[in-house]
Amino acid sequence: VSDDLRRLAMGVPVPWDELRERRVLGKVEAELASRRVARKRRPWIIAGAAVLAAAVAVLAVLVVDPASTPVDDAIAIADAPATSPVVAIPDESALTLPDGSQAQMHTGARVDVDVQTDELVRLVQYAGVVRYEVTPNRERRFVVHADDVQVRVIGTVFTVALDEHVVRVAVERGKVEVAESDRVVQLGAGDALEIDRAESIDEPIVLEDPVVELEPAKPVASARELEERADAARVAGRSGEAASALTELVKRYPKDPRAYSAYFTLGKVERSRGRHTAAAMAFTACHQRAPAGPLAEDARAEAAVAWLTAGQTDRAAAAAQAYLDRYASGAHRARMQRILDKAR
Amino acid sequence: VLSVRQAPLREVAPSDELLVERIRGGSDDAFRQLYFRYARYIAGVVVRMMGDDVELEDVVQDTFVRAAERIDTLRSPAHVRPWLVTIAVRYARERLGRRRRRGLLRQEASHHFPTMSDPRERARADDLYAALDQLPEKYRIPWFLARVEGEKLEDVAIACGISLATVKRRILEAQTRLDRRLEVRS
């Protein structure tokens, strides 16, 4: 009898699939990282309370000796000198890292330490104006995130300013490379860059219309019902129906927590039925929604692969490069490097 | 003449002991390997214990976060699997306790718990889980761990925080009650 009961109990399938497994691993790693940061966090890092609400569509990469790249005409380089208000900051709140690097924060600025190890210092700037003076150290990467803005530093002095309308990057020493997708601008000492956020150079993600139309005259489904509908359709192999449900979920409930994983699932579903451009857009939307989220790394990698499969080599290369910039030792680095090699 | 025949080299998955050692040395890759080795197993234990998957991801997450932070306290690295089960059981019991206090036990189970494809087996499995639902946790969990998951009684005792003798008594009591209930249902 006992064996029979055991067989029965074990016979019930465990609702655990690859997506769930990866999702939970992402949460575990995020939780462990946040606990590590919390243990290392210092009291001086918070100033002000404003939070950057919208994503900024620019990637700013600061390098000492960047490769020569074409200048993008969509970005206007301001002639503001290094002594412009962008750079001239009252020394209201200065913080010093163990290696001597400093960040001077203007009123209302908010900076958080995300990672602080011998190999990597990662700060997250949420708002305001901050002037960074980074001690050169090739053994340690120094990165400032401002939502989608990423400033990588080897050793220089620069300022990042965020407000509702513009992003400004001003350089006092060293060189700055501001890049988005395959378009890049270099800034030298004394240059400043101002980008109107309303005229973001990052193309908005527009999901393709689903192939399968939703049944008319049905009452509006909740996010949960749509998620369940999509799951059931996927299990039954009805990928078109799954795509419709997921698309409706992310469009109708963009603020629901389910929308985040729905974008990722939508990417997989679209890929499974050969709609690689739609898949790339969904994966991109996923990591743009939460750049530090548990699925972000996978989503960035999947987007690069999907762009390549869709025949959009430039976008694939840009996505692969963005992945490598963000996850230098990530799980998909070999695949991303292969994409870059193919694109060259 | 002596000849030495070498066995062909082949890739062997690292043992649990080796993985634990690497994790203690700070290897994130080793932790991921451990996770991918046991996450599904732990998920199975949790979902069978809790009767649904409403909080499955939370319990698995808590389990591996706790494991990562407390890996240095694991005395016998070869026993990492039952150790993970112990942690998972503790978190599952906490959540079951919260549900019980709120009167939410298996509230959403029908929406989440997948069913078996064979209708006859499904009916029997439903009966079994219905009977298990009526068992107090103190009987149900040791019975599950020993009779379904196949854990050693010593490990069940550790996981449940009770003595070996108590484990044996409770499993016997659970089996008696289950048999009686299933007999009535059939």
Short mmCIF file of C-alpha atoms in Angstrom, two decimals:
data_model
loop_
_atom_site.label_atom_id
_atom_site.label_comp_id
_atom_site.label_asym_id
_atom_site.label_seq_id
_atom_site.Cartn_x
_atom_site.Cartn_y
_atom_site.Cartn_z
CA VAL A 1 0.00 0.00 0.00
CA SER A 2 2.79 2.36 0.95
CA ASP A 3 4.59 1.86 -2.36
CA ASP A 4 1.37 2.50 -4.21
CA LEU A 5 0.81 5.74 -2.30
CA ARG A 6 4.37 6.78 -2.96
CA ARG A 7 3.93 6.13 -6.67
CA LEU A 8 0.72 8.13 -6.66
CA ALA A 9 2.24 11.04 -4.74
CA MET A 10 5.33 11.10 -6.91
CA GLY A 11 3.23 10.77 -10.05
CA VAL A 12 1.82 14.23 -9.69
CA PRO A 13 3.94 16.42 -11.94
CA VAL A 14 5.98 19.09 -10.25
CA PRO A 15 5.10 22.49 -11.69
CA TRP A 16 8.71 23.42 -12.23
CA ASP A 17 10.06 24.32 -15.63
CA GLU A 18 13.18 25.93 -17.03
CA LEU A 19 11.73 29.41 -16.84
CA ARG A 20 10.76 29.00 -13.22
CA GLU A 21 14.13 27.52 -12.42
CA ARG A 22 16.01 30.41 -13.98
CA ARG A 23 13.63 32.97 -12.52
CA VAL A 24 14.14 31.67 -9.00
CA LEU A 25 17.91 31.45 -9.49
CA GLY A 26 17.85 35.08 -10.57
CA LYS A 27 15.93 36.02 -7.46
CA VAL A 28 18.31 34.03 -5.26
CA GLU A 29 21.36 35.71 -6.77
CA ALA A 30 19.76 39.14 -6.58
CA GLU A 31 18.87 38.59 -2.94
CA LEU A 32 22.37 37.41 -2.09
CA ALA A 33 23.90 40.37 -3.93
CA SER A 34 21.64 42.82 -2.16
CA ARG A 35 22.50 41.31 1.21
CA ARG A 36 26.19 41.57 0.43
CA VAL A 37 25.74 45.21 -0.55
CA ALA A 38 23.69 45.90 2.56
CA ARG A 39 26.50 44.53 4.69
CA LYS A 40 29.04 46.75 2.96
CA ARG A 41 26.83 49.80 2.58
CA ARG A 42 27.98 52.95 4.28
CA PRO A 43 25.78 55.60 5.81
CA TRP A 44 27.11 58.46 3.68
CA ILE A 45 25.81 57.31 0.35
CA ILE A 46 22.27 58.60 0.47
CA ALA A 47 21.49 62.26 -0.13
CA GLY A 48 18.13 63.64 -1.17
CA ALA A 49 15.01 61.68 -1.95
CA ALA A 50 14.13 62.17 -5.60
CA VAL A 51 13.91 59.07 -7.72
CA LEU A 52 14.43 58.96 -11.45
CA ALA A 53 11.12 57.80 -12.84
CA ALA A 54 11.66 57.12 -16.50
CA ALA A 55 14.32 55.16 -18.27
CA VAL A 56 17.05 57.19 -19.91
CA ALA A 57 17.81 56.06 -23.40
CA VAL A 58 21.50 56.52 -23.65
CA LEU A 59 24.53 54.50 -22.79
CA ALA A 60 27.49 56.55 -21.70
CA VAL A 61 30.76 54.68 -21.63
CA LEU A 62 33.81 56.34 -20.23
CA VAL A 63 37.13 55.01 -21.40
CA VAL A 64 40.72 56.15 -21.27
CA ASP A 65 41.59 55.20 -24.81
CA PRO A 66 38.44 54.36 -26.74
CA ALA A 67 38.51 53.08 -30.29
CA SER A 68 37.61 55.62 -32.91
CA THR A 69 33.91 55.48 -33.73
CA PRO A 70 31.55 57.48 -35.92
CA VAL A 71 29.81 60.53 -34.51
CA ASP A 72 26.08 60.41 -34.35
CA ASP A 73 24.30 63.48 -35.58
CA ALA A 74 21.28 62.87 -33.37
CA ILE A 75 23.31 63.88 -30.34
CA ALA A 76 24.13 67.53 -29.91
CA ILE A 77 27.42 68.24 -28.24
CA ALA A 78 27.03 71.30 -26.10
CA ASP A 79 29.90 73.78 -26.08
CA ALA A 80 29.65 74.20 -22.37
CA PRO A 81 33.14 74.23 -20.92
CA ALA A 82 34.15 72.05 -18.05
CA THR A 83 33.45 74.93 -15.71
CA SER A 84 29.78 75.07 -16.71
CA PRO A 85 27.10 74.61 -14.03
CA VAL A 86 27.05 70.94 -14.93
CA VAL A 87 30.47 70.58 -13.41
CA ALA A 88 30.59 73.34 -10.82
CA ILE A 89 29.07 71.67 -7.83
CA PRO A 90 28.99 72.97 -4.33
CA ASP A 91 30.78 70.60 -2.03
CA GLU A 92 27.65 69.88 -0.07
CA SER A 93 28.11 66.19 0.33
CA ALA A 94 31.26 64.37 -0.61
CA LEU A 95 31.85 60.68 -0.29
CA THR A 96 35.16 58.92 -0.47
CA LEU A 97 35.66 55.31 -1.41
CA PRO A 98 38.43 53.20 0.14
CA ASP A 99 40.62 53.63 -2.98
CA GLY A 100 40.45 57.40 -2.78
CA SER A 101 37.80 57.88 -5.47
CA GLN A 102 35.33 60.61 -4.63
CA ALA A 103 31.77 61.55 -5.48
CA GLN A 104 30.54 65.04 -4.74
CA MET A 105 26.78 65.26 -4.63
CA HIS A 106 24.69 68.31 -5.35
CA THR A 107 21.52 68.91 -3.36
CA GLY A 108 18.88 66.39 -4.31
CA ALA A 109 21.36 63.89 -5.71
CA ARG A 110 20.90 60.32 -4.71
CA VAL A 111 23.54 57.67 -5.13
CA ASP A 112 23.58 54.15 -3.87
CA VAL A 113 26.44 51.64 -3.71
CA ASP A 114 25.38 48.50 -5.53
CA VAL A 115 28.65 46.55 -5.48
CA GLN A 116 31.92 47.30 -3.80
CA THR A 117 34.67 44.73 -4.21
CA ASP A 118 38.33 44.76 -5.20
CA GLU A 119 37.33 44.02 -8.81
CA LEU A 120 34.23 46.15 -9.18
CA VAL A 121 32.66 49.27 -7.73
CA ARG A 122 29.16 49.86 -9.02
CA LEU A 123 27.18 52.91 -8.01
CA VAL A 124 23.59 53.63 -8.92
CA GLN A 125 22.72 57.28 -9.42
CA TYR A 126 19.00 57.84 -9.15
CA ALA A 127 18.80 61.61 -9.48
CA GLY A 128 20.57 64.91 -9.33
CA VAL A 129 24.07 66.01 -10.16
CA VAL A 130 27.13 64.11 -9.05
CA ARG A 131 30.77 64.81 -9.87
CA TYR A 132 32.95 61.73 -9.81
CA GLU A 133 36.69 61.80 -9.38
CA VAL A 134 37.90 58.27 -9.86
CA THR A 135 41.34 57.06 -8.91
CA PRO A 136 42.87 55.16 -11.85
CA ASN A 137 42.95 51.44 -11.22
CA ARG A 138 42.99 48.97 -14.10
CA GLU A 139 42.40 46.05 -11.75
CA ARG A 140 39.05 47.39 -10.68
CA ARG A 141 36.09 48.43 -12.80
CA PHE A 142 34.21 51.51 -11.72
CA VAL A 143 30.70 51.79 -13.09
CA VAL A 144 27.94 54.32 -12.52
CA HIS A 145 24.42 53.31 -13.47
CA ALA A 146 21.67 55.85 -13.95
CA ASP A 147 18.82 53.64 -15.01
CA ASP A 148 19.84 52.77 -18.57
CA VAL A 149 22.78 55.11 -18.54
CA GLN A 150 26.01 53.35 -17.84
CA VAL A 151 29.25 55.19 -17.24
CA ARG A 152 32.32 53.03 -17.09
CA VAL A 153 35.39 54.55 -15.64
CA ILE A 154 39.03 53.62 -15.62
CA GLY A 155 40.28 56.82 -14.11
CA THR A 156 39.11 60.36 -14.74
CA VAL A 157 36.90 63.21 -13.55
CA PHE A 158 33.42 63.64 -14.91
CA THR A 159 29.91 64.67 -13.96
CA VAL A 160 26.55 63.05 -14.60
CA ALA A 161 23.45 65.19 -14.21
CA LEU A 162 19.92 63.90 -14.54
CA ASP A 163 16.74 65.90 -14.52
CA GLU A 164 13.30 65.43 -15.98
CA HIS A 165 14.27 66.55 -19.45
CA VAL A 166 17.92 65.98 -20.12
CA VAL A 167 20.94 63.90 -19.32
CA ARG A 168 24.23 65.76 -19.17
CA VAL A 169 27.67 64.25 -19.08
CA ALA A 170 30.61 66.62 -18.66
CA VAL A 171 34.25 65.65 -18.62
CA GLU A 172 37.09 67.45 -16.89
CA ARG A 173 39.87 64.93 -17.48
CA GLY A 174 40.15 61.81 -19.65
CA LYS A 175 37.80 60.85 -22.46
CA VAL A 176 34.17 59.91 -22.58
CA GLU A 177 32.44 57.70 -25.04
CA VAL A 178 28.69 58.11 -25.14
CA ALA A 179 27.04 55.36 -27.09
CA GLU A 180 23.63 54.00 -27.83
CA SER A 181 23.05 51.02 -30.01
CA ASP A 182 25.57 51.38 -32.88
CA ARG A 183 25.94 55.16 -32.62
CA VAL A 184 28.71 56.68 -30.59
CA VAL A 185 30.07 60.08 -29.61
CA GLN A 186 33.40 60.78 -27.97
CA LEU A 187 33.94 63.60 -25.52
CA GLY A 188 37.30 64.88 -24.38
CA ALA A 189 38.38 67.02 -21.46
CA GLY A 190 36.30 70.20 -21.33
CA ASP A 191 33.46 68.77 -23.45
CA ALA A 192 29.92 68.36 -22.22
CA LEU A 193 27.10 66.38 -23.72
CA GLU A 194 23.42 67.19 -23.39
CA ILE A 195 20.75 64.82 -24.62
CA ASP A 196 17.10 65.68 -24.65
CA ARG A 197 15.39 62.70 -23.05
CA ALA A 198 12.20 63.39 -24.96
CA GLU A 199 14.15 62.88 -28.16
CA SER A 200 15.73 59.73 -26.97
CA ILE A 201 17.83 57.96 -29.53
CA ASP A 202 16.67 54.64 -28.21
CA GLU A 203 13.83 53.42 -30.37
CA PRO A 204 10.71 52.61 -28.41
CA ILE A 205 9.73 49.00 -28.23
CA VAL A 206 6.59 48.42 -30.22
CA LEU A 207 5.30 44.93 -30.10
CA GLU A 208 4.08 43.50 -33.34
CA ASP A 209 0.42 42.80 -33.53
CA PRO A 210 -0.30 39.21 -32.67
CA VAL A 211 -1.16 36.92 -35.51
CA VAL A 212 -4.05 35.34 -33.69
CA GLU A 213 -6.83 37.74 -32.86
CA LEU A 214 -8.37 37.70 -29.43
CA GLU A 215 -11.89 36.45 -29.26
CA PRO A 216 -14.28 39.40 -29.31
CA ALA A 217 -16.90 40.31 -26.74
CA LYS A 218 -15.11 38.62 -23.86
CA PRO A 219 -14.99 40.39 -20.53
CA VAL A 220 -11.65 42.02 -19.77
CA ALA A 221 -9.33 39.38 -18.34
CA SER A 222 -7.16 40.11 -15.33
CA ALA A 223 -3.39 39.93 -15.55
CA ARG A 224 -3.48 36.65 -13.72
CA GLU A 225 -6.08 35.19 -16.05
CA LEU A 226 -4.04 36.25 -19.04
CA GLU A 227 -0.95 34.67 -17.56
CA GLU A 228 -2.83 31.45 -16.93
CA ARG A 229 -4.32 31.55 -20.40
CA ALA A 230 -0.85 31.95 -21.87
CA ASP A 231 0.55 29.12 -19.75
CA ALA A 232 -2.25 26.78 -20.79
CA ALA A 233 -1.81 27.70 -24.45
CA ARG A 234 1.94 27.11 -24.26
CA VAL A 235 1.47 23.72 -22.65
CA ALA A 236 -1.02 22.80 -25.37
CA GLY A 237 1.37 24.00 -28.06
CA ARG A 238 -0.88 26.88 -29.17
CA SER A 239 1.88 29.45 -29.41
CA GLY A 240 -0.17 32.01 -31.31
CA GLU A 241 -2.79 32.07 -28.58
CA ALA A 242 -0.05 32.27 -25.96
CA ALA A 243 1.51 35.24 -27.75
CA SER A 244 -1.87 36.98 -27.89
CA ALA A 245 -2.48 36.51 -24.19
CA LEU A 246 1.02 37.67 -23.26
CA THR A 247 0.82 40.67 -25.57
CA GLU A 248 -2.50 41.65 -24.06
CA LEU A 249 -1.05 41.24 -20.58
CA VAL A 250 1.93 43.53 -21.18
CA LYS A 251 -0.15 46.11 -23.02
CA ARG A 252 -3.13 46.15 -20.69
CA TYR A 253 -1.21 45.75 -17.43
CA PRO A 254 2.22 47.28 -18.00
CA LYS A 255 2.63 48.02 -14.29
CA ASP A 256 1.67 44.56 -13.08
CA PRO A 257 4.66 42.58 -11.78
CA ARG A 258 3.66 39.74 -14.13
CA ALA A 259 4.38 41.94 -17.13
CA TYR A 260 8.10 41.61 -16.53
CA SER A 261 8.30 37.83 -16.89
CA ALA A 262 5.54 37.98 -19.52
CA TYR A 263 7.87 39.93 -21.81
CA PHE A 264 10.50 37.24 -21.40
CA THR A 265 8.02 34.44 -22.02
CA LEU A 266 6.66 36.31 -25.01
CA GLY A 267 10.18 36.44 -26.41
CA LYS A 268 10.47 32.67 -26.09
CA VAL A 269 7.06 32.10 -27.63
CA GLU A 270 7.75 34.41 -30.57
CA ARG A 271 11.09 32.74 -31.11
CA SER A 272 9.45 29.31 -31.09
CA ARG A 273 7.22 30.31 -33.97
CA GLY A 274 9.96 31.96 -35.98
CA ARG A 275 9.07 35.60 -35.31
CA HIS A 276 12.58 36.60 -34.35
CA THR A 277 12.18 40.37 -34.63
CA ALA A 278 9.18 40.24 -32.31
CA ALA A 279 11.16 37.96 -30.00
CA ALA A 280 14.08 40.41 -29.91
CA MET A 281 11.71 43.28 -29.12
CA ALA A 282 10.08 41.36 -26.30
CA PHE A 283 13.42 40.37 -24.76
CA THR A 284 14.60 43.98 -25.09
CA ALA A 285 11.45 45.26 -23.41
CA CYS A 286 12.05 42.77 -20.60
CA HIS A 287 15.53 44.00 -19.70
CA GLN A 288 14.64 47.64 -20.29
CA ARG A 289 11.80 47.31 -17.84
CA ALA A 290 14.14 46.19 -15.07
CA PRO A 291 17.81 46.52 -16.03
CA ALA A 292 18.91 44.97 -12.77
CA GLY A 293 16.10 42.43 -12.63
CA PRO A 294 16.55 38.67 -12.33
CA LEU A 295 15.86 38.06 -16.01
CA ALA A 296 17.84 41.02 -17.33
CA GLU A 297 21.02 39.15 -18.13
CA ASP A 298 19.24 36.35 -19.98
CA ALA A 299 16.95 38.81 -21.73
CA ARG A 300 19.85 40.87 -23.03
CA ALA A 301 21.56 37.75 -24.35
CA GLU A 302 18.38 36.37 -25.92
CA ALA A 303 17.71 39.72 -27.57
CA ALA A 304 21.14 39.67 -29.19
CA VAL A 305 20.62 36.12 -30.47
CA ALA A 306 17.14 36.95 -31.75
CA TRP A 307 18.38 40.05 -33.62
CA LEU A 308 21.06 37.95 -35.25
CA THR A 309 18.57 35.26 -36.27
CA ALA A 310 16.32 37.98 -37.63
CA GLY A 311 19.19 39.09 -39.86
CA GLN A 312 19.71 42.41 -38.06
CA THR A 313 23.43 42.08 -37.55
CA ASP A 314 24.05 45.64 -36.37
CA ARG A 315 21.41 45.43 -33.68
CA ALA A 316 22.69 41.99 -32.68
CA ALA A 317 26.22 43.30 -32.34
CA ALA A 318 25.08 46.33 -30.35
CA ALA A 319 23.04 44.13 -28.04
CA ALA A 320 25.93 41.67 -27.62
CA GLN A 321 28.33 44.51 -26.84
CA ALA A 322 25.89 45.99 -24.34
CA TYR A 323 25.67 42.58 -22.68
CA LEU A 324 29.45 42.24 -22.43
CA ASP A 325 29.76 45.78 -21.08
CA ARG A 326 27.33 44.98 -18.34
CA TYR A 327 28.19 41.34 -17.63
CA ALA A 328 31.88 40.98 -18.30
CA SER A 329 31.91 37.52 -16.73
CA GLY A 330 28.30 36.64 -17.53
CA ALA A 331 27.06 33.19 -18.38
CA HIS A 332 26.46 34.09 -22.04
CA ARG A 333 29.71 35.93 -22.71
CA ALA A 334 31.03 33.30 -25.14
CA ARG A 335 27.84 33.44 -27.22
CA MET A 336 27.91 37.22 -27.22
CA GLN A 337 31.52 37.27 -28.30
CA ARG A 338 30.68 34.93 -31.19
CA ILE A 339 27.93 37.32 -32.28
CA LEU A 340 30.39 40.20 -32.26
CA ASP A 341 32.90 38.15 -34.24
CA LYS A 342 30.25 37.30 -36.81
CA ALA A 343 29.22 40.92 -37.12
CA ARG A 344 32.77 42.07 -37.90
CA VAL B 1 56.66 -6.58 -18.63
CA LEU B 2 54.22 -4.48 -16.77
CA SER B 3 51.70 -2.50 -18.71
CA VAL B 4 49.40 0.11 -17.38
CA ARG B 5 46.09 0.61 -19.08
CA GLN B 6 44.67 4.00 -18.49
CA ALA B 7 40.97 4.45 -18.24
CA PRO B 8 39.64 6.85 -20.86
CA LEU B 9 39.16 10.32 -19.57
CA ARG B 10 35.61 11.42 -19.32
CA GLU B 11 33.86 14.36 -17.86
CA VAL B 12 32.46 13.60 -14.45
CA ALA B 13 30.05 15.87 -12.64
CA PRO B 14 31.65 17.19 -9.47
CA SER B 15 30.52 15.51 -6.29
CA ASP B 16 28.39 17.32 -3.75
CA GLU B 17 31.41 17.52 -1.47
CA LEU B 18 33.48 19.20 -4.16
CA LEU B 19 30.71 21.65 -4.99
CA VAL B 20 30.30 22.59 -1.34
CA GLU B 21 34.05 23.08 -1.04
CA ARG B 22 34.06 25.36 -4.09
CA ILE B 23 31.08 27.32 -2.84
CA ARG B 24 32.87 27.85 0.44
CA GLY B 25 35.80 29.13 -1.60
CA GLY B 26 33.53 31.75 -3.15
CA SER B 27 32.63 30.10 -6.46
CA ASP B 28 29.36 31.39 -7.88
CA ASP B 29 29.51 28.78 -10.64
CA ALA B 30 29.60 25.99 -8.06
CA PHE B 31 26.58 27.47 -6.34
CA ARG B 32 24.70 27.55 -9.63
CA GLN B 33 25.63 23.93 -10.28
CA LEU B 34 24.32 22.97 -6.87
CA TYR B 35 21.16 24.93 -7.54
CA PHE B 36 20.54 23.28 -10.90
CA ARG B 37 21.24 19.87 -9.36
CA TYR B 38 18.71 20.17 -6.56
CA ALA B 39 16.25 22.99 -7.28
CA ARG B 40 13.79 20.68 -9.04
CA TYR B 41 14.08 18.11 -6.28
CA ILE B 42 13.49 20.72 -3.60
CA ALA B 43 10.58 22.11 -5.61
CA GLY B 44 9.04 18.62 -5.66
CA VAL B 45 9.42 18.24 -1.91
CA VAL B 46 7.90 21.66 -1.30
CA VAL B 47 4.97 21.31 -3.65
CA ARG B 48 4.05 17.89 -2.25
CA MET B 49 4.36 19.17 1.29
CA MET B 50 2.35 22.32 0.72
CA GLY B 51 -0.20 20.78 -1.61
CA ASP B 52 0.04 23.56 -4.18
CA ASP B 53 2.58 25.80 -5.86
CA VAL B 54 1.26 29.15 -4.69
CA GLU B 55 4.38 29.86 -2.63
CA LEU B 56 6.67 27.37 -4.30
CA GLU B 57 9.09 29.88 -5.81
CA ASP B 58 9.34 31.81 -2.55
CA VAL B 59 10.20 28.70 -0.56
CA VAL B 60 12.78 27.48 -3.08
CA GLN B 61 14.28 30.96 -3.17
CA ASP B 62 14.44 31.23 0.62
CA THR B 63 15.96 27.77 0.80
CA PHE B 64 18.85 28.50 -1.53
CA VAL B 65 19.49 31.97 -0.13
CA ARG B 66 19.71 30.45 3.32
CA ALA B 67 21.89 27.62 2.03
CA ALA B 68 24.30 30.05 0.37
CA GLU B 69 24.63 32.08 3.53
CA ARG B 70 24.95 29.12 5.88
CA ILE B 71 27.01 26.74 3.78
CA ASP B 72 29.91 27.07 6.21
CA THR B 73 27.79 25.52 8.94
CA LEU B 74 27.12 22.33 6.97
CA ARG B 75 29.03 19.68 8.86
CA SER B 76 28.93 16.93 6.28
CA PRO B 77 29.12 18.23 2.69
CA ALA B 78 28.08 14.81 1.35
CA HIS B 79 24.70 15.38 3.04
CA VAL B 80 23.95 18.63 1.29
CA ARG B 81 20.72 17.26 -0.23
CA PRO B 82 19.03 16.32 3.07
CA TRP B 83 20.39 19.56 4.49
CA LEU B 84 18.62 21.51 1.76
CA VAL B 85 15.47 19.50 2.46
CA THR B 86 15.75 20.45 6.12
CA ILE B 87 15.89 24.13 5.24
CA ALA B 88 13.03 23.83 2.73
CA VAL B 89 10.87 21.97 5.24
CA ARG B 90 11.42 24.69 7.81
CA TYR B 91 10.36 27.43 5.41
CA ALA B 92 7.42 25.41 4.11
CA ARG B 93 6.23 24.78 7.66
CA GLU B 94 6.46 28.46 8.47
CA ARG B 95 4.32 29.32 5.49
CA LEU B 96 1.84 26.54 6.20
CA GLY B 97 1.57 27.87 9.72
CA ARG B 98 0.82 31.35 8.44
CA ARG B 99 -1.80 29.99 6.08
CA ARG B 100 -3.41 27.98 8.80
CA ARG B 101 -3.64 31.03 11.02
CA ARG B 102 -5.30 32.90 8.17
CA GLY B 103 -7.50 29.98 7.17
CA LEU B 104 -5.99 29.87 3.69
CA LEU B 105 -4.83 26.30 3.45
CA ARG B 106 -5.04 25.10 -0.13
CA GLN B 107 -7.17 28.06 -0.98
CA GLU B 108 -5.77 28.42 -4.44
CA ALA B 109 -4.58 24.91 -4.99
CA SER B 110 -7.10 24.03 -7.64
CA HIS B 111 -5.84 26.86 -9.81
CA HIS B 112 -2.22 25.94 -9.62
CA PHE B 113 -1.63 22.32 -8.90
CA PRO B 114 -1.31 20.36 -12.13
CA THR B 115 -3.18 17.18 -12.57
CA MET B 116 -2.18 13.84 -13.98
CA SER B 117 -3.10 12.86 -17.49
CA ASP B 118 -4.72 9.50 -16.64
CA PRO B 119 -8.19 10.28 -15.19
CA ARG B 120 -8.22 7.17 -12.97
CA GLU B 121 -4.80 7.94 -11.52
CA ARG B 122 -5.85 11.55 -11.15
CA ALA B 123 -8.87 10.57 -9.10
CA ARG B 124 -6.73 8.41 -6.83
CA ALA B 125 -4.11 11.11 -6.48
CA ASP B 126 -6.82 13.62 -5.63
CA ASP B 127 -8.09 11.24 -2.96
CA LEU B 128 -4.61 10.84 -1.57
CA TYR B 129 -3.99 14.58 -1.39
CA ALA B 130 -7.44 15.15 0.07
CA ALA B 131 -6.65 12.58 2.77
CA LEU B 132 -3.26 14.15 3.35
CA ASP B 133 -4.88 17.55 3.74
CA GLN B 134 -6.77 16.24 6.70
CA LEU B 135 -3.63 15.02 8.40
CA PRO B 136 -2.03 17.41 10.86
CA GLU B 137 1.35 18.69 9.65
CA LYS B 138 3.19 16.91 12.41
CA TYR B 139 2.13 13.62 10.84
CA ARG B 140 2.01 14.63 7.21
CA ILE B 141 5.51 16.08 6.87
CA PRO B 142 7.47 13.16 8.38
CA TRP B 143 5.33 10.74 6.36
CA PHE B 144 6.03 12.67 3.15
CA LEU B 145 9.72 12.96 3.72
CA ALA B 146 10.17 9.31 4.60
CA ARG B 147 7.61 7.52 2.46
CA VAL B 148 7.46 9.74 -0.60
CA GLU B 149 10.79 11.51 -0.74
CA GLY B 150 12.66 8.49 0.57
CA GLU B 151 14.68 10.45 3.09
CA LYS B 152 16.42 8.51 5.84
CA LEU B 153 14.60 8.56 9.15
CA GLU B 154 17.58 10.27 10.79
CA ASP B 155 17.39 13.06 8.22
CA VAL B 156 13.62 13.33 8.69
CA ALA B 157 14.18 13.72 12.42
CA ILE B 158 16.65 16.54 11.81
CA ALA B 159 14.42 18.21 9.24
CA CYS B 160 11.41 18.13 11.56
CA GLY B 161 13.37 18.92 14.69
CA ILE B 162 12.13 15.87 16.56
CA SER B 163 13.65 12.66 17.87
CA LEU B 164 14.06 9.53 15.81
CA ALA B 165 11.57 7.68 17.99
CA THR B 166 9.00 10.43 17.51
CA VAL B 167 9.55 10.32 13.76
CA LYS B 168 8.81 6.61 13.70
CA ARG B 169 5.69 7.01 15.83
CA ARG B 170 4.35 9.83 13.69
CA ILE B 171 4.98 8.06 10.40
CA LEU B 172 3.18 5.00 11.69
CA GLU B 173 0.29 7.11 12.90
CA ALA B 174 0.15 8.98 9.59
CA GLN B 175 0.10 5.74 7.63
CA THR B 176 -2.70 4.32 9.78
CA ARG B 177 -4.85 7.40 9.37
CA LEU B 178 -4.17 7.59 5.63
CA ASP B 179 -5.04 3.94 5.08
CA ARG B 180 -8.26 4.39 7.03
CA ARG B 181 -9.30 7.49 5.11
CA LEU B 182 -8.42 6.05 1.72
CA GLU B 183 -10.30 2.87 2.56
CA VAL B 184 -13.39 4.87 3.38
CA ARG B 185 -13.08 6.83 0.13
CA SER B 186 -12.67 3.72 -1.99
#
